[in-house]
CSV table of C-alpha atoms in Angstrom, one decimal:
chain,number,residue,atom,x,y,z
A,93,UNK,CA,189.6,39.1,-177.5
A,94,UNK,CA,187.1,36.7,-176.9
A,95,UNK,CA,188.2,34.1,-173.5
A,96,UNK,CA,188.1,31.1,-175.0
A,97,UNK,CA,190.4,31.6,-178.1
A,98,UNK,CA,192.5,33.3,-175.3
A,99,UNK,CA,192.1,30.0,-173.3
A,100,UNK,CA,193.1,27.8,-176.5
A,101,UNK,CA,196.7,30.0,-177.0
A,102,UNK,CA,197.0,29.2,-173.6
A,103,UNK,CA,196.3,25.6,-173.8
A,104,UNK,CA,198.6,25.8,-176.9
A,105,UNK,CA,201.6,27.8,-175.4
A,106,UNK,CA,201.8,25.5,-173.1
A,107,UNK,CA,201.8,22.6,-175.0
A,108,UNK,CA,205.0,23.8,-177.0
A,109,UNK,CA,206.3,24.2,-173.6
A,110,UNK,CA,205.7,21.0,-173.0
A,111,UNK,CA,207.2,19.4,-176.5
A,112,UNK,CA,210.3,21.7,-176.1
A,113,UNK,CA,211.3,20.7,-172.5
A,114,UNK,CA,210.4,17.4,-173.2
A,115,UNK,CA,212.7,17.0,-176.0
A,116,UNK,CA,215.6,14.7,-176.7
A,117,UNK,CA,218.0,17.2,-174.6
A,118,UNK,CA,220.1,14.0,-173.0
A,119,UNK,CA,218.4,15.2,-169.8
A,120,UNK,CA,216.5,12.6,-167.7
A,121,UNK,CA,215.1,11.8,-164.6
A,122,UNK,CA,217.1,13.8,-161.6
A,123,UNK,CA,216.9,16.9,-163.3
A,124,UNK,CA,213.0,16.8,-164.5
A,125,UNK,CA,212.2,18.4,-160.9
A,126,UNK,CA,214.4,21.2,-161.4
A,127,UNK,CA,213.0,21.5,-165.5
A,128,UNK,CA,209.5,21.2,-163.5
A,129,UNK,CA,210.0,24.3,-161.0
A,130,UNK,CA,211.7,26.1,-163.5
A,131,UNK,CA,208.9,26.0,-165.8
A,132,UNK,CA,206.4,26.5,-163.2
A,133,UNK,CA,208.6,29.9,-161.8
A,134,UNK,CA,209.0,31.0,-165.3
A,135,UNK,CA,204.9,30.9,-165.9
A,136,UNK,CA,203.7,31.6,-162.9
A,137,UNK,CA,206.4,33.9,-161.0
A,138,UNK,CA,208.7,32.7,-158.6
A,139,UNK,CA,207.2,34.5,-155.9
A,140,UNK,CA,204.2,32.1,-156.4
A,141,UNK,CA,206.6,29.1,-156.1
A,142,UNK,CA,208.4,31.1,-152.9
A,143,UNK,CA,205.1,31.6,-150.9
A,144,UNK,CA,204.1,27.9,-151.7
A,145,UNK,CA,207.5,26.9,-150.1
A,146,UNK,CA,206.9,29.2,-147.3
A,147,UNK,CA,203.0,28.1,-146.5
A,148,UNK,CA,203.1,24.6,-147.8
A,149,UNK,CA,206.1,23.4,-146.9
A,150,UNK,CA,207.5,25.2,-144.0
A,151,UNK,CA,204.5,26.7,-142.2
A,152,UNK,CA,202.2,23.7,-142.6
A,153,UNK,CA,204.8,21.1,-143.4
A,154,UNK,CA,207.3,21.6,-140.9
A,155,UNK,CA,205.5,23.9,-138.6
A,156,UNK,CA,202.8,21.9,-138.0
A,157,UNK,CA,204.9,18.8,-137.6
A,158,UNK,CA,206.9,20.4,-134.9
A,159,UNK,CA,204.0,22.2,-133.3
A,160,UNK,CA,201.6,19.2,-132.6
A,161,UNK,CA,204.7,17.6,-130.7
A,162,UNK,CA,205.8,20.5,-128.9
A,163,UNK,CA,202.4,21.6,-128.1
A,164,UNK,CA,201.4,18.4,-126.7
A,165,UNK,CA,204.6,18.2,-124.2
A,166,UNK,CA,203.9,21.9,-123.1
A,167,UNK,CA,200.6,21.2,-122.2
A,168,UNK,CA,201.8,17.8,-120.2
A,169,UNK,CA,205.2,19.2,-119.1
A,170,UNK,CA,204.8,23.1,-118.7
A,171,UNK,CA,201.2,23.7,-117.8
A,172,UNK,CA,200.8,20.2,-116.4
A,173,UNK,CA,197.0,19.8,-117.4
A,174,UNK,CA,195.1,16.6,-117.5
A,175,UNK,CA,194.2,14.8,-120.4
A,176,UNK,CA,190.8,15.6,-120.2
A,177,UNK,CA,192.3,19.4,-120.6
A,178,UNK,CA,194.4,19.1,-122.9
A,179,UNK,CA,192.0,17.7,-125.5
A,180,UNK,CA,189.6,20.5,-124.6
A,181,UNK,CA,192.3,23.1,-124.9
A,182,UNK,CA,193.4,21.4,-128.3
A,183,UNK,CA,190.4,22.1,-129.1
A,184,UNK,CA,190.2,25.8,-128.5
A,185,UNK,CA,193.4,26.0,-130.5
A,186,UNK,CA,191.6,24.3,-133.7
A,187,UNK,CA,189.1,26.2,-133.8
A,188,UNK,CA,190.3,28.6,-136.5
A,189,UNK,CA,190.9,25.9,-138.8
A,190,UNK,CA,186.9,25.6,-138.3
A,191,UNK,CA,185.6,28.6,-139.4
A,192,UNK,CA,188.3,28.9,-142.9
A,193,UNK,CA,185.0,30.4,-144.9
A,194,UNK,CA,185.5,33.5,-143.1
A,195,UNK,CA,189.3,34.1,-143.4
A,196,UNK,CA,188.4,33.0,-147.3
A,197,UNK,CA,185.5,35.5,-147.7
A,198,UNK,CA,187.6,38.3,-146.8
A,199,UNK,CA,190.4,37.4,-148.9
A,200,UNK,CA,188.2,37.2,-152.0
A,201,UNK,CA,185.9,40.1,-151.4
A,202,UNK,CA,187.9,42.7,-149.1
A,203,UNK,CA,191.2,43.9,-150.5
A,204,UNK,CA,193.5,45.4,-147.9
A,205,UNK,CA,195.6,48.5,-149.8
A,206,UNK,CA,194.4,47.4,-153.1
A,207,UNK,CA,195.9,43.9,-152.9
A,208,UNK,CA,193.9,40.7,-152.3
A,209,UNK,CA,196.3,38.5,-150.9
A,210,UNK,CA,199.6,40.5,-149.9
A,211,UNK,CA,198.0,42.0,-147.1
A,212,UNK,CA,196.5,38.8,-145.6
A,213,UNK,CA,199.7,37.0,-145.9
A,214,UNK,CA,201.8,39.7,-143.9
A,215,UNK,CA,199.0,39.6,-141.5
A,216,UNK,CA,199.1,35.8,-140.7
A,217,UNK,CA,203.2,36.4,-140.6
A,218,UNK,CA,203.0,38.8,-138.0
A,219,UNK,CA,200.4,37.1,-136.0
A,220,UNK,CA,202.3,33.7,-136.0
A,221,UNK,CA,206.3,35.7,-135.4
A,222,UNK,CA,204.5,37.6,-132.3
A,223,UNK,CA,202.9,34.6,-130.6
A,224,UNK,CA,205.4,32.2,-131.0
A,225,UNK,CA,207.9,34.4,-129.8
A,226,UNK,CA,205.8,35.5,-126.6
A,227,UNK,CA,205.1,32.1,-125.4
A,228,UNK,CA,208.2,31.1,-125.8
A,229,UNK,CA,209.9,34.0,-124.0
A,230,UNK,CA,207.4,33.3,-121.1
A,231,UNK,CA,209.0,31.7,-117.8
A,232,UNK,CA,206.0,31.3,-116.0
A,233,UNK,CA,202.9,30.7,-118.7
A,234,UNK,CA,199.2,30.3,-117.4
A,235,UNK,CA,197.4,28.5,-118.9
A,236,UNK,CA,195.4,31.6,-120.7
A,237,UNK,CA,198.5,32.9,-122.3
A,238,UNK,CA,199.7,29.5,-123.4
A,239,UNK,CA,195.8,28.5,-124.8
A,240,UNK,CA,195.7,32.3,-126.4
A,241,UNK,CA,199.2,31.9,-128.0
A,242,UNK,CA,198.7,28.7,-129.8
A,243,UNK,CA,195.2,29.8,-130.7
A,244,UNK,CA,196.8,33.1,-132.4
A,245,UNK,CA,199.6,31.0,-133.9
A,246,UNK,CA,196.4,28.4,-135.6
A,247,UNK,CA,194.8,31.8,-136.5
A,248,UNK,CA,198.0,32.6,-139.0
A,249,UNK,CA,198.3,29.4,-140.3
A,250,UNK,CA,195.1,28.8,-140.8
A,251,UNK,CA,194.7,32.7,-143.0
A,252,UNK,CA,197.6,31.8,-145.0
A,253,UNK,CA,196.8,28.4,-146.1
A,254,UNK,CA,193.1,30.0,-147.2
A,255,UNK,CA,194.9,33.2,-148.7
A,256,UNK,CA,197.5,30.2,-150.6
A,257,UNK,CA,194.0,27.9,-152.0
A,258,UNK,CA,192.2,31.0,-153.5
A,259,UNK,CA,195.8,32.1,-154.9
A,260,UNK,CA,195.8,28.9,-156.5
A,261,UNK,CA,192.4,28.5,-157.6
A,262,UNK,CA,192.8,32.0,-159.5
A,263,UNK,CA,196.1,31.2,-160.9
A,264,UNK,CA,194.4,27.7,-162.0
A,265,UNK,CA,191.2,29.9,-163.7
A,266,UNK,CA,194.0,32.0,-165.3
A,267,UNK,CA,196.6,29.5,-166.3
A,268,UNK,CA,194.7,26.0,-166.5
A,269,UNK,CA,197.2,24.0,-168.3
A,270,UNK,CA,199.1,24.3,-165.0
A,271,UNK,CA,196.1,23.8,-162.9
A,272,UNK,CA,197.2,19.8,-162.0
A,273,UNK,CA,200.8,20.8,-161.5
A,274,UNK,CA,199.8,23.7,-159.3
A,275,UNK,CA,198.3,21.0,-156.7
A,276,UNK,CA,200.7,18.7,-157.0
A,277,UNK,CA,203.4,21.6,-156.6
A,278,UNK,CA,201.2,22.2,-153.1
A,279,UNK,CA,201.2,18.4,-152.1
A,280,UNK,CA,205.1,17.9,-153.0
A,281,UNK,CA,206.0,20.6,-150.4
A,282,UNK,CA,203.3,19.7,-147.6
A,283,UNK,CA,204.4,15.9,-147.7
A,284,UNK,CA,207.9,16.6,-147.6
A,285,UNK,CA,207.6,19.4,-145.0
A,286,UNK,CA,206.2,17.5,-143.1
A,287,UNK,CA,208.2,14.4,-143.1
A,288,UNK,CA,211.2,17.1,-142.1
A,289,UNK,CA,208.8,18.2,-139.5
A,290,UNK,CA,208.1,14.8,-137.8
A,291,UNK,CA,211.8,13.7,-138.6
A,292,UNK,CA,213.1,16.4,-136.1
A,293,UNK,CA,210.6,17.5,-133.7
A,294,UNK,CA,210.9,14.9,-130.8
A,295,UNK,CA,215.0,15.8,-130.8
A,296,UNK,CA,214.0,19.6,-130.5
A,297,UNK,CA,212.0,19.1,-128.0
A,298,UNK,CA,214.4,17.2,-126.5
A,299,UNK,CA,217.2,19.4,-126.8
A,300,UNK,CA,215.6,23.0,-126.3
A,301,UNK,CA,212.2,21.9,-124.3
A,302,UNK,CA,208.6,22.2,-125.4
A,303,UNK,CA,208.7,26.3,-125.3
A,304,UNK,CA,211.9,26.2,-127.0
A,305,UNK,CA,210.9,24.1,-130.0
A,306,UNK,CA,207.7,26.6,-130.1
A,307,UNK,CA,209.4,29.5,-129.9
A,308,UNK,CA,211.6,28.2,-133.6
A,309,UNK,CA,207.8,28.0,-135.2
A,310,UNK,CA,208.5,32.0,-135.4
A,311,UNK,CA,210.6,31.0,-138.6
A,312,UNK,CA,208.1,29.4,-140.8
A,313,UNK,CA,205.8,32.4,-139.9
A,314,UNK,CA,209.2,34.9,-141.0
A,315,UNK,CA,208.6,33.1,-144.2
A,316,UNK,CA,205.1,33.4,-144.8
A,317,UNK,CA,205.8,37.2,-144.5
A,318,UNK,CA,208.5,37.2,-146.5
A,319,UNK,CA,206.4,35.8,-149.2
A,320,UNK,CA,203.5,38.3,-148.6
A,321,UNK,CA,206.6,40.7,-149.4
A,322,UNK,CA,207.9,39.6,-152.5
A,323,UNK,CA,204.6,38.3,-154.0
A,324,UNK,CA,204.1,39.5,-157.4
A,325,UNK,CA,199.9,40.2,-157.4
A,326,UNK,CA,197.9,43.1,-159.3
A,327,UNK,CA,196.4,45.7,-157.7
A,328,UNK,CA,192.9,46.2,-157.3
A,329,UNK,CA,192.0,49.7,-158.3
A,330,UNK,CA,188.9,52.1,-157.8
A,331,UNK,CA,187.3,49.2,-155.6
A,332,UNK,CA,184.0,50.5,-153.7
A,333,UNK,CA,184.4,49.8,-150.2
A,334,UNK,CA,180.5,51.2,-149.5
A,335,UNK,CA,179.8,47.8,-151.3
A,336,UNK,CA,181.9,45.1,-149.3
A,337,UNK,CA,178.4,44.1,-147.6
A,338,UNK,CA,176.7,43.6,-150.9
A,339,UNK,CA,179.7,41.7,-152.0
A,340,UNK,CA,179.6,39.6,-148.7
A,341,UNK,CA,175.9,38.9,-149.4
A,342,UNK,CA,176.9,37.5,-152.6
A,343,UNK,CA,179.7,35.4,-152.1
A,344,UNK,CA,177.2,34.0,-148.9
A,345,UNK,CA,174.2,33.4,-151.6
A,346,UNK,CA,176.9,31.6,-153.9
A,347,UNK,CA,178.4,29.3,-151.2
A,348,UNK,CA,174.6,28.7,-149.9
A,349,UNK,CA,173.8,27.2,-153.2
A,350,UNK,CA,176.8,25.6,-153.8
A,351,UNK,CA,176.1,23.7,-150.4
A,352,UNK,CA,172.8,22.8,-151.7
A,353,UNK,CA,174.3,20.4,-154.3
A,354,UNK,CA,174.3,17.2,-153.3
A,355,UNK,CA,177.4,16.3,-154.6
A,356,UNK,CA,178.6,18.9,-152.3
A,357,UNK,CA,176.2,18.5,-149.1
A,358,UNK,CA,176.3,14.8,-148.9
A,359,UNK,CA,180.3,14.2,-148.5
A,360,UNK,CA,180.1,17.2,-146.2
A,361,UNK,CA,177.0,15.6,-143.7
A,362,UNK,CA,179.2,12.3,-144.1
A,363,UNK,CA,182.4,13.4,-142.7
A,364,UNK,CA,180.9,15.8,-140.2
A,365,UNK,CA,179.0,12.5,-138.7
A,366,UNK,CA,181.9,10.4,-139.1
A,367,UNK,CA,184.5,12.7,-137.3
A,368,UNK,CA,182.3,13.6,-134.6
A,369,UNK,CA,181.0,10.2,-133.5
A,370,UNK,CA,184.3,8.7,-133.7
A,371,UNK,CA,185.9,8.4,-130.4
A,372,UNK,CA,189.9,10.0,-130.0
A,373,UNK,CA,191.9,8.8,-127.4
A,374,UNK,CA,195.1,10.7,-128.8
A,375,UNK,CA,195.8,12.5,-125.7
A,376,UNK,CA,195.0,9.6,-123.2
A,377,UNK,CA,197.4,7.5,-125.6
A,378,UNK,CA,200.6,10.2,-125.4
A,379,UNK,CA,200.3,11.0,-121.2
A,380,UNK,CA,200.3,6.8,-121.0
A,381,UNK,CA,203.1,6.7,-123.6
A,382,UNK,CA,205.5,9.4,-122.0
A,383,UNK,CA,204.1,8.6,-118.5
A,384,UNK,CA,207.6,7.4,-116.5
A,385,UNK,CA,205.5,5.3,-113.6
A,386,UNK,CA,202.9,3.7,-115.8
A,387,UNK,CA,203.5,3.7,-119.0
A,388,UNK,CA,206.3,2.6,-121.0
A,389,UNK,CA,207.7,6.1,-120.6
A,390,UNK,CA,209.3,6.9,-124.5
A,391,UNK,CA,211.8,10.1,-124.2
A,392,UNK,CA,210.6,13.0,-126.6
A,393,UNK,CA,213.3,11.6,-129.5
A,394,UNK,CA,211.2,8.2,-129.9
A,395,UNK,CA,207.5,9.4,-129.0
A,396,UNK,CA,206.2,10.6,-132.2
A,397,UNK,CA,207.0,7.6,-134.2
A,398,UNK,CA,205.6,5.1,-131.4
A,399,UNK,CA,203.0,7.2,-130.7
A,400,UNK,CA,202.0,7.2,-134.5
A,401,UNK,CA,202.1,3.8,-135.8
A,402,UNK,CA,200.4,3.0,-132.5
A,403,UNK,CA,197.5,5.0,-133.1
A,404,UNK,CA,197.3,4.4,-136.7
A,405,UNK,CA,197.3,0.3,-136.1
């Protein structure tokens, strides 16, 4: 069958989806979210809905909320480093974040098992479950295990939110009606993960310490593995392993002249100058905030919200 006439029954399927669920069913407004994930389980899986929940929303969303609190009050409170320190350590821990087009490559050219994405996001699970849980179980932490830890914990995220974007890009090549509701499927669960996140991160802290609210990121990586589980994904067979490298080569000489675009380059030189010679005085801000002889010394329940508006005015 030639693609595009199957891409037209596609477009047209799912316009009659469309025209049937929108029809005068004396349903309106509150239940349109719940007609909206339905439609979106029924033509994409619900195991695709489930590991956008688990990376989207609880992994980044929540766990990320939580984790740039508690991470900043263990570095102050449990290793007691400096400012200076803790932004270089911070640092350290971002760094997988910064080198994404590796933990993408892989996904897209190296199947694990026959799978291209299963495998990748039980791997980021187990990574984030095993840190989390040894730094939090920990009594005495240097400053190596903590930095190592946190580092691993980035590591997962940062893998399953790569192994979540090319999961969507291929569903959006393969179901492109649903493209626009895929991303704003993915932006719905990150904003209100992470308004959870924020919302109840200062009272863990409070309540269970900086290791303690750590230790509960475990979950949203439990979640993320749960997903790799149940994911519903084809498997690759009769792939050549002998040719990964030539595949590698490939995808390189495709990104390379991607980059050579300048509708590409030119946002991509402009926010690398623009982050990098702006000045961020984040950690400086927090110790002064939370600094009892000082500063106006804000408890963990009322930091984050202080500490935000203050730096975003």
């Amino acid at each position: 069958m030639d693609p595009r006439d199957q891409e037209d029954r596609s477009i047209q399927k799912a316009s009659a989806t469309d025209s049937d669920s929108s029809d005068g069913s004396g349903e309106c407004g509150v239940a349109s979210p719940y007609r909206w994930l339905r439609r979106l389980s029924r033509e994409l899986h619900w195991s695709f809905v489930l590991t956008v929940f688990a990376v989207y929303g609880a992994c980044q969303g929540v766990g990320n909320a939580v984790g740039v609190v508690a991470a900043t009050y263990y570095c102050k409170d449990v290793l007691r480093v400096q400012p200076v320190a803790a932004q270089f350590y911070q640092g350290i821990v971002n760094s997988p974040w910064v080198v994404k087009p590796i933990w993408g490559l892989l996904t897209d050219v190296v199947p694990v098992a026959g799978y291209r994405r299963r495998p990748y996001f039980l791997l980021a699970g187990v990574i984030g479950v095993s840190s989390m849980l040894m730094l939090s179980l920990q009594r005495n932490p240097g400053i190596v295990v903590g930095v190592v830890a946190l580092t691993a914990q980035s590591t997962g995220a940062a893998m399953a939110d790569v192994t979540l974007d090319a999961l969507v890009a291929q569903n959006s090549i393969t179901n492109l009606p649903l493209a626009s509701d895929m991303q704003s499927l993915c932006g719905f669960r990150s904003s209100v993960g992470s308004l959870i996140g924020f919302s109840i991160s200062g009272l863990l802290v409070h309540l269970m310490g900086a290791q303690g609210a750590l230790g509960l990121l475990s979950i949203p990586s439990a979640l993320v593995f749960s997903a790799g589980n149940l994911l519903k994904e084809r498997r690759v067979t009769d792939f050549d392993y002998k040719q990964v490298h030539k595949k590698f080569y490939t995808a390189i000489q495709s990104m390379g002249a991607t980059l050579k675009c300048p509708e590409v380059w030119r946002p991509c030189v402009y926010l690398y100058v623009s982050l990098n010679l702006s000045l961020n005085i984040q950690g400086g801000t927090f110790y002064w905030l939370t600094d009892r002889l000082t500063g106006p010394a804000f408890s963990e329940v009322c930091t984050y919200p202080t500490y935000h508006q203050f730096i975003t005015n």
